[in-house]
Short mmCIF file of N, CA and C in Angstrom, two decimals:
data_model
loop_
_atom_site.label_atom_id
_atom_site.label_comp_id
_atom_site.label_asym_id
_atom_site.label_seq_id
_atom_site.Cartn_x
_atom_site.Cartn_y
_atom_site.Cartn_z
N UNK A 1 4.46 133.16 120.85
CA UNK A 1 5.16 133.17 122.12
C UNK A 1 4.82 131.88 122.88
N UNK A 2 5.90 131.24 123.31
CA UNK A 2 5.65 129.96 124.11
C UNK A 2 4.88 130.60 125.46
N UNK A 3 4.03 129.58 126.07
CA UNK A 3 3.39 129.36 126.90
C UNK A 3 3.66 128.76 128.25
N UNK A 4 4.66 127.87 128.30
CA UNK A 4 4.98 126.78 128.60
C UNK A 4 5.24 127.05 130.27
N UNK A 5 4.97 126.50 131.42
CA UNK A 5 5.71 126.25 132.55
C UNK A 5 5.88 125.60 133.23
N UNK A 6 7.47 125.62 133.79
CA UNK A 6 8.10 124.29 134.36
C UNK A 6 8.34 124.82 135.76
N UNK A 7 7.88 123.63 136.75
CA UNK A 7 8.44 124.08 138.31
C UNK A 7 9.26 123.11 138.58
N UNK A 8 10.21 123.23 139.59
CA UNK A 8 11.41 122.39 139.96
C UNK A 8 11.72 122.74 141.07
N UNK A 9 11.17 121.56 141.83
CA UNK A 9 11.62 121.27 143.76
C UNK A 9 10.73 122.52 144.21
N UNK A 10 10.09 123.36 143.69
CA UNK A 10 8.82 124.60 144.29
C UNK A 10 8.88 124.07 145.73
N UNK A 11 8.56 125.26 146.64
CA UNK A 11 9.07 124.69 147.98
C UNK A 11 8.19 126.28 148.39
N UNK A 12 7.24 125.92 149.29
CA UNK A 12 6.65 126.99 150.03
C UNK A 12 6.11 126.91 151.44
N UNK A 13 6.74 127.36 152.15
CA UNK A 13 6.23 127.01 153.53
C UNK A 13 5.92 128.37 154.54
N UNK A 14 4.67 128.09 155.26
CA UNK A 14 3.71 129.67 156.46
C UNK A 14 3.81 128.92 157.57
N UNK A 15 4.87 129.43 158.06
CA UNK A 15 5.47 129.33 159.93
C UNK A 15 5.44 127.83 159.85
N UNK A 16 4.53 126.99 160.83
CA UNK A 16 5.02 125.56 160.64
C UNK A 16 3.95 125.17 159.67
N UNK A 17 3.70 125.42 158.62
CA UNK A 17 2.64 124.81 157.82
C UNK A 17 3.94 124.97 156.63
N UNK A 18 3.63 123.53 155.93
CA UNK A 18 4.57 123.65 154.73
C UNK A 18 3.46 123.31 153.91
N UNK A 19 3.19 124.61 152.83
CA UNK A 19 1.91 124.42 151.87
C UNK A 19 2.11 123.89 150.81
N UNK A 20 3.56 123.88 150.27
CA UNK A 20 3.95 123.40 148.69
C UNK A 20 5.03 122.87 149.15
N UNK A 21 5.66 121.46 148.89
CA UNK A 21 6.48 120.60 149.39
C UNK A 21 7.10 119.86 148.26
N UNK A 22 8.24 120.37 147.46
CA UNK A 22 9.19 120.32 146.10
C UNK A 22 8.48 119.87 145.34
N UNK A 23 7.52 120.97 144.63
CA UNK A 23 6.55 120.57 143.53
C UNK A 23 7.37 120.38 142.74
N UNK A 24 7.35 119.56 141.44
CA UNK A 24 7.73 119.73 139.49
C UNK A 24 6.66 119.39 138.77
N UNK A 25 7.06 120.15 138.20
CA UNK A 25 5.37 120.28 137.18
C UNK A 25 6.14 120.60 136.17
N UNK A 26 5.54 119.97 135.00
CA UNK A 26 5.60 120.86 133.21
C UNK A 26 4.97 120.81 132.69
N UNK A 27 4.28 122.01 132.06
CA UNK A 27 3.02 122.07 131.64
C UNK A 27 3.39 122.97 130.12
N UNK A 28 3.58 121.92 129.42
CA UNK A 28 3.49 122.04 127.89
C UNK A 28 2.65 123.67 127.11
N UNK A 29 3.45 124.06 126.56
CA UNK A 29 2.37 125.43 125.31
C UNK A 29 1.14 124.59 124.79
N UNK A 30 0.17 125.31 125.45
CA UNK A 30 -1.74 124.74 125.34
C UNK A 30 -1.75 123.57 125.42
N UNK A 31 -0.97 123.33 126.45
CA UNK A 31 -1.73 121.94 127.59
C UNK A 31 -2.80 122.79 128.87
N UNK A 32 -3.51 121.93 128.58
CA UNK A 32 -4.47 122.20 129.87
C UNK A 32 -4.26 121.45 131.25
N UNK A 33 -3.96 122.05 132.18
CA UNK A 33 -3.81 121.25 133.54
C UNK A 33 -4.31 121.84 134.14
N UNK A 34 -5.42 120.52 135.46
CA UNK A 34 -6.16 121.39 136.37
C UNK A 34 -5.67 120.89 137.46
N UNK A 35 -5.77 121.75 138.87
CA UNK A 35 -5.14 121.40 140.41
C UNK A 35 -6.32 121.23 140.73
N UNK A 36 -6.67 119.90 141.52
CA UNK A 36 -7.21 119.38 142.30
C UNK A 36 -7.08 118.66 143.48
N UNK A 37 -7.77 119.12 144.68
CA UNK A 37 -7.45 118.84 145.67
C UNK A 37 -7.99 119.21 147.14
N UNK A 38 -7.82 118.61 148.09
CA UNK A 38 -8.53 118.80 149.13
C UNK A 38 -8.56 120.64 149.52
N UNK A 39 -9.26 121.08 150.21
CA UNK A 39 -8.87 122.53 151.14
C UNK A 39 -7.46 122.26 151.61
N UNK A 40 -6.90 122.96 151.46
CA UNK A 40 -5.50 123.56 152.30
C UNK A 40 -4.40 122.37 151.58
N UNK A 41 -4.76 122.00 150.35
CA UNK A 41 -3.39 121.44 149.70
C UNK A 41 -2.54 121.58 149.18
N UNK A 42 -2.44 123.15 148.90
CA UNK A 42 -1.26 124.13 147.89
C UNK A 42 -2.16 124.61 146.58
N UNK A 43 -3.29 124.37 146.54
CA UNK A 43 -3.57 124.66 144.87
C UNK A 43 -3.50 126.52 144.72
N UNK A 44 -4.31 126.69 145.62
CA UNK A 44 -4.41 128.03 144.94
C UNK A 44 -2.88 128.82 145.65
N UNK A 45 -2.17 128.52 146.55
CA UNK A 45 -0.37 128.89 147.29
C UNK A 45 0.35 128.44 145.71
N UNK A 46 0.01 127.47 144.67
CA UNK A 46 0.61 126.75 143.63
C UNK A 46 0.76 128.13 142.17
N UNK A 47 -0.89 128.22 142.45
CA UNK A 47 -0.75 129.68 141.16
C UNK A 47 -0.42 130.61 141.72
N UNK A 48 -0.73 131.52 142.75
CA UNK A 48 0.04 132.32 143.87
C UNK A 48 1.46 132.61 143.32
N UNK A 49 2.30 131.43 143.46
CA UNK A 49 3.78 131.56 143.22
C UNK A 49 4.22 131.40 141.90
N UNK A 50 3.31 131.40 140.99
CA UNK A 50 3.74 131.17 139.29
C UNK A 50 3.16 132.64 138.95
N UNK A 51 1.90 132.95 139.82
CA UNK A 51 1.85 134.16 139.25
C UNK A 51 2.33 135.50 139.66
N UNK A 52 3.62 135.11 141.10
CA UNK A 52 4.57 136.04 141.36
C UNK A 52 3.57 137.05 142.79
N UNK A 53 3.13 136.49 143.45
CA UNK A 53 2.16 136.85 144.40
C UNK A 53 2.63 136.22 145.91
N UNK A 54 3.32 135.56 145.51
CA UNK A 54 4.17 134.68 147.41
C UNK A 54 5.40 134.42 146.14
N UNK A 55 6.46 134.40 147.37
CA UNK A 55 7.79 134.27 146.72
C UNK A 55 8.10 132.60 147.13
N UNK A 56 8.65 132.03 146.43
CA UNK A 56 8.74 130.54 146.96
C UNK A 56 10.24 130.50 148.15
N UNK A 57 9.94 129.75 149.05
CA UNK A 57 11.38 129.63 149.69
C UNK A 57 12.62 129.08 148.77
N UNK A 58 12.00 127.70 148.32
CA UNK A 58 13.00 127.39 147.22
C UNK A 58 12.43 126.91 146.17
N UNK A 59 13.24 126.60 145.40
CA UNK A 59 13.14 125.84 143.85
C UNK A 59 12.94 127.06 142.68
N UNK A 60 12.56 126.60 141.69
CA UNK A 60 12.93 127.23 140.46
C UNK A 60 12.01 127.47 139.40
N UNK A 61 11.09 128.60 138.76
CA UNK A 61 9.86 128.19 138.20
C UNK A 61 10.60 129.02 136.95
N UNK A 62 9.95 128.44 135.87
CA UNK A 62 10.27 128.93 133.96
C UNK A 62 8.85 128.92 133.85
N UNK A 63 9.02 130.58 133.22
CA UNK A 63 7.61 130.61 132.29
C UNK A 63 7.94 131.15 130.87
N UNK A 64 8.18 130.27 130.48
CA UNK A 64 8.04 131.03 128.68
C UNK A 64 9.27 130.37 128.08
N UNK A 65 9.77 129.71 128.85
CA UNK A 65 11.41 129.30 128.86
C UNK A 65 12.29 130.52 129.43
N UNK A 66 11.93 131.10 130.38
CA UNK A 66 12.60 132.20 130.91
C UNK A 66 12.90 131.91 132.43
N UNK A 67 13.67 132.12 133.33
CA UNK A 67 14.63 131.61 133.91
C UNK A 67 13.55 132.77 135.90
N UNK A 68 13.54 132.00 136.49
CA UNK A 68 12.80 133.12 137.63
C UNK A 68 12.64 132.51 139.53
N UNK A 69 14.10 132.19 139.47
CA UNK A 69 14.20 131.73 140.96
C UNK A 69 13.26 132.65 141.89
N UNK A 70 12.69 131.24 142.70
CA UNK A 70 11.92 131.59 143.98
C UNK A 70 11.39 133.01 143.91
N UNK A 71 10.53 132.68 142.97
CA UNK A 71 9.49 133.95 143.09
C UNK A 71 9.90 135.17 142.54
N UNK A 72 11.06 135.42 142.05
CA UNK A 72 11.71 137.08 141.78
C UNK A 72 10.62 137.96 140.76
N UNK A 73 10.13 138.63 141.05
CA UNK A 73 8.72 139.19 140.56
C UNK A 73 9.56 140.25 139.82
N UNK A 74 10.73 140.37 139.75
CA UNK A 74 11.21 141.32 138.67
C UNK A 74 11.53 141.36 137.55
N UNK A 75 11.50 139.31 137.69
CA UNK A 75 12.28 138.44 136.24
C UNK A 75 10.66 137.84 135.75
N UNK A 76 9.84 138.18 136.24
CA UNK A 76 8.70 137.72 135.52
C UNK A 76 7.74 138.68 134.75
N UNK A 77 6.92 138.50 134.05
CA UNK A 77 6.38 139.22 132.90
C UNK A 77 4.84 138.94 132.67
N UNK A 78 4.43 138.64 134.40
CA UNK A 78 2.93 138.59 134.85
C UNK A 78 2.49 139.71 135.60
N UNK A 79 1.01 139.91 135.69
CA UNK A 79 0.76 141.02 136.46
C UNK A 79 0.35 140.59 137.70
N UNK A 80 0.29 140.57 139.23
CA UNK A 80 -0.11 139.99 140.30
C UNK A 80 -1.94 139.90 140.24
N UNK A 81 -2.40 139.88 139.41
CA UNK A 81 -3.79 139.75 139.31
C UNK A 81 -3.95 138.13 138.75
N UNK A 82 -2.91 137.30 137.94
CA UNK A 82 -3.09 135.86 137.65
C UNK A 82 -3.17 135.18 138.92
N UNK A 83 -3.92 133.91 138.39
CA UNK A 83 -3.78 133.28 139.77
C UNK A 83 -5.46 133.18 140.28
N UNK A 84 -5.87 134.15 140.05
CA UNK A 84 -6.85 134.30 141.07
C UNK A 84 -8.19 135.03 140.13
N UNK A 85 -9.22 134.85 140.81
CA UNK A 85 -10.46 135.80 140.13
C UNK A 85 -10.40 135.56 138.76
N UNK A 86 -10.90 137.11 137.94
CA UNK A 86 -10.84 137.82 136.67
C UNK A 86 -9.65 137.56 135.99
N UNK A 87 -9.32 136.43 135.50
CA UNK A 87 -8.05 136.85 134.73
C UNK A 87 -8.00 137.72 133.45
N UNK A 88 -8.94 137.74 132.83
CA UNK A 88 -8.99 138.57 131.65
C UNK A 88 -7.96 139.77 131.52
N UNK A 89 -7.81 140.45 132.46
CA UNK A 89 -6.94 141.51 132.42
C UNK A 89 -5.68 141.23 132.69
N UNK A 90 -5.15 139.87 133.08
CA UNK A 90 -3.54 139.69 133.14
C UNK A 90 -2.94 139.18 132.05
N UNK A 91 -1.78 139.37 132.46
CA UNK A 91 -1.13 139.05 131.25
C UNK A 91 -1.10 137.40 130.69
N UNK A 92 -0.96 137.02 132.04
CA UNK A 92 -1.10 135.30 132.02
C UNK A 92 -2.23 134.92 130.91
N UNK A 93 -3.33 135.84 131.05
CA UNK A 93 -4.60 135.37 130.43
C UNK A 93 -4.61 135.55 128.71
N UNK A 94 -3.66 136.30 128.59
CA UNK A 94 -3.23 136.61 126.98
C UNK A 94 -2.24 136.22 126.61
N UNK A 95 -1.62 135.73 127.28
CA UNK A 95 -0.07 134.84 126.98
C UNK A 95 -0.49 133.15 126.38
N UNK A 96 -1.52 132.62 127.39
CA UNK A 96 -1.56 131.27 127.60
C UNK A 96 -2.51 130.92 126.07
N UNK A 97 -3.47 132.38 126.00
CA UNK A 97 -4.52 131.72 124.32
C UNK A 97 -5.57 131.45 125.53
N UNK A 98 -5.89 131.10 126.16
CA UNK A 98 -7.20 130.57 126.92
C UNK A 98 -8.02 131.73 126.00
N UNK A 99 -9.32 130.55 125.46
CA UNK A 99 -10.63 131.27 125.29
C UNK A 99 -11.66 131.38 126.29
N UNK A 100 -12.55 132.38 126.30
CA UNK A 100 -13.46 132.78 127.04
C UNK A 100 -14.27 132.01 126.69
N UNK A 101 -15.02 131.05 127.69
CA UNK A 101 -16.75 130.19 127.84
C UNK A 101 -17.73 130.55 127.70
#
């Protein structure tokens, strides 16, 4: 199963704070990419919205080559536990192959 995810124009904004500002990203089946960045730069608002946990205002995220405008948590095939903490138990965490350290 491909791995793979692509964001396009990702767009997330909290009242006047715009946290994610038309991300694109593609992140290749077992590429490793890490977000780095100051406090309050979108990283963790970035997995948040890939892992279907904030809905994006706009743009367009593919995970698997599967199709999942602005956040629609109905067209995705993650559990709201990626993203964050323990992943072991999401699905993200058995989809992607990541080994345990």
């Amino acid at each position: 199963m491909r791995a793979e995810v692509v964001l396009q124009g990702l767009t997330k904004q909290f009242g006047q704070t715009l946290a994610v500002n038309r991300l694109y990203l593609h992140i290749q089946d077992q590429e490793l990419v890490v977000l780095v960045g100051p406090s309050g730069c979108g990283k963790t608002t970035t997995l948040r919205l890939i892992a279907g946990q904030e809905e994006a205002d706009s743009g367009e995220i593919f995970i698997g080559g599967r199709f999942d405008s602005n956040g629609n948590r109905s067209n995705r095939s993650l559990e709201p536990t990626a993203g964050r903490g323990n992943h072991r138990g999401s699905r993200l965490w058995r989809r992607t192959g990541v080994c345990s350290c």
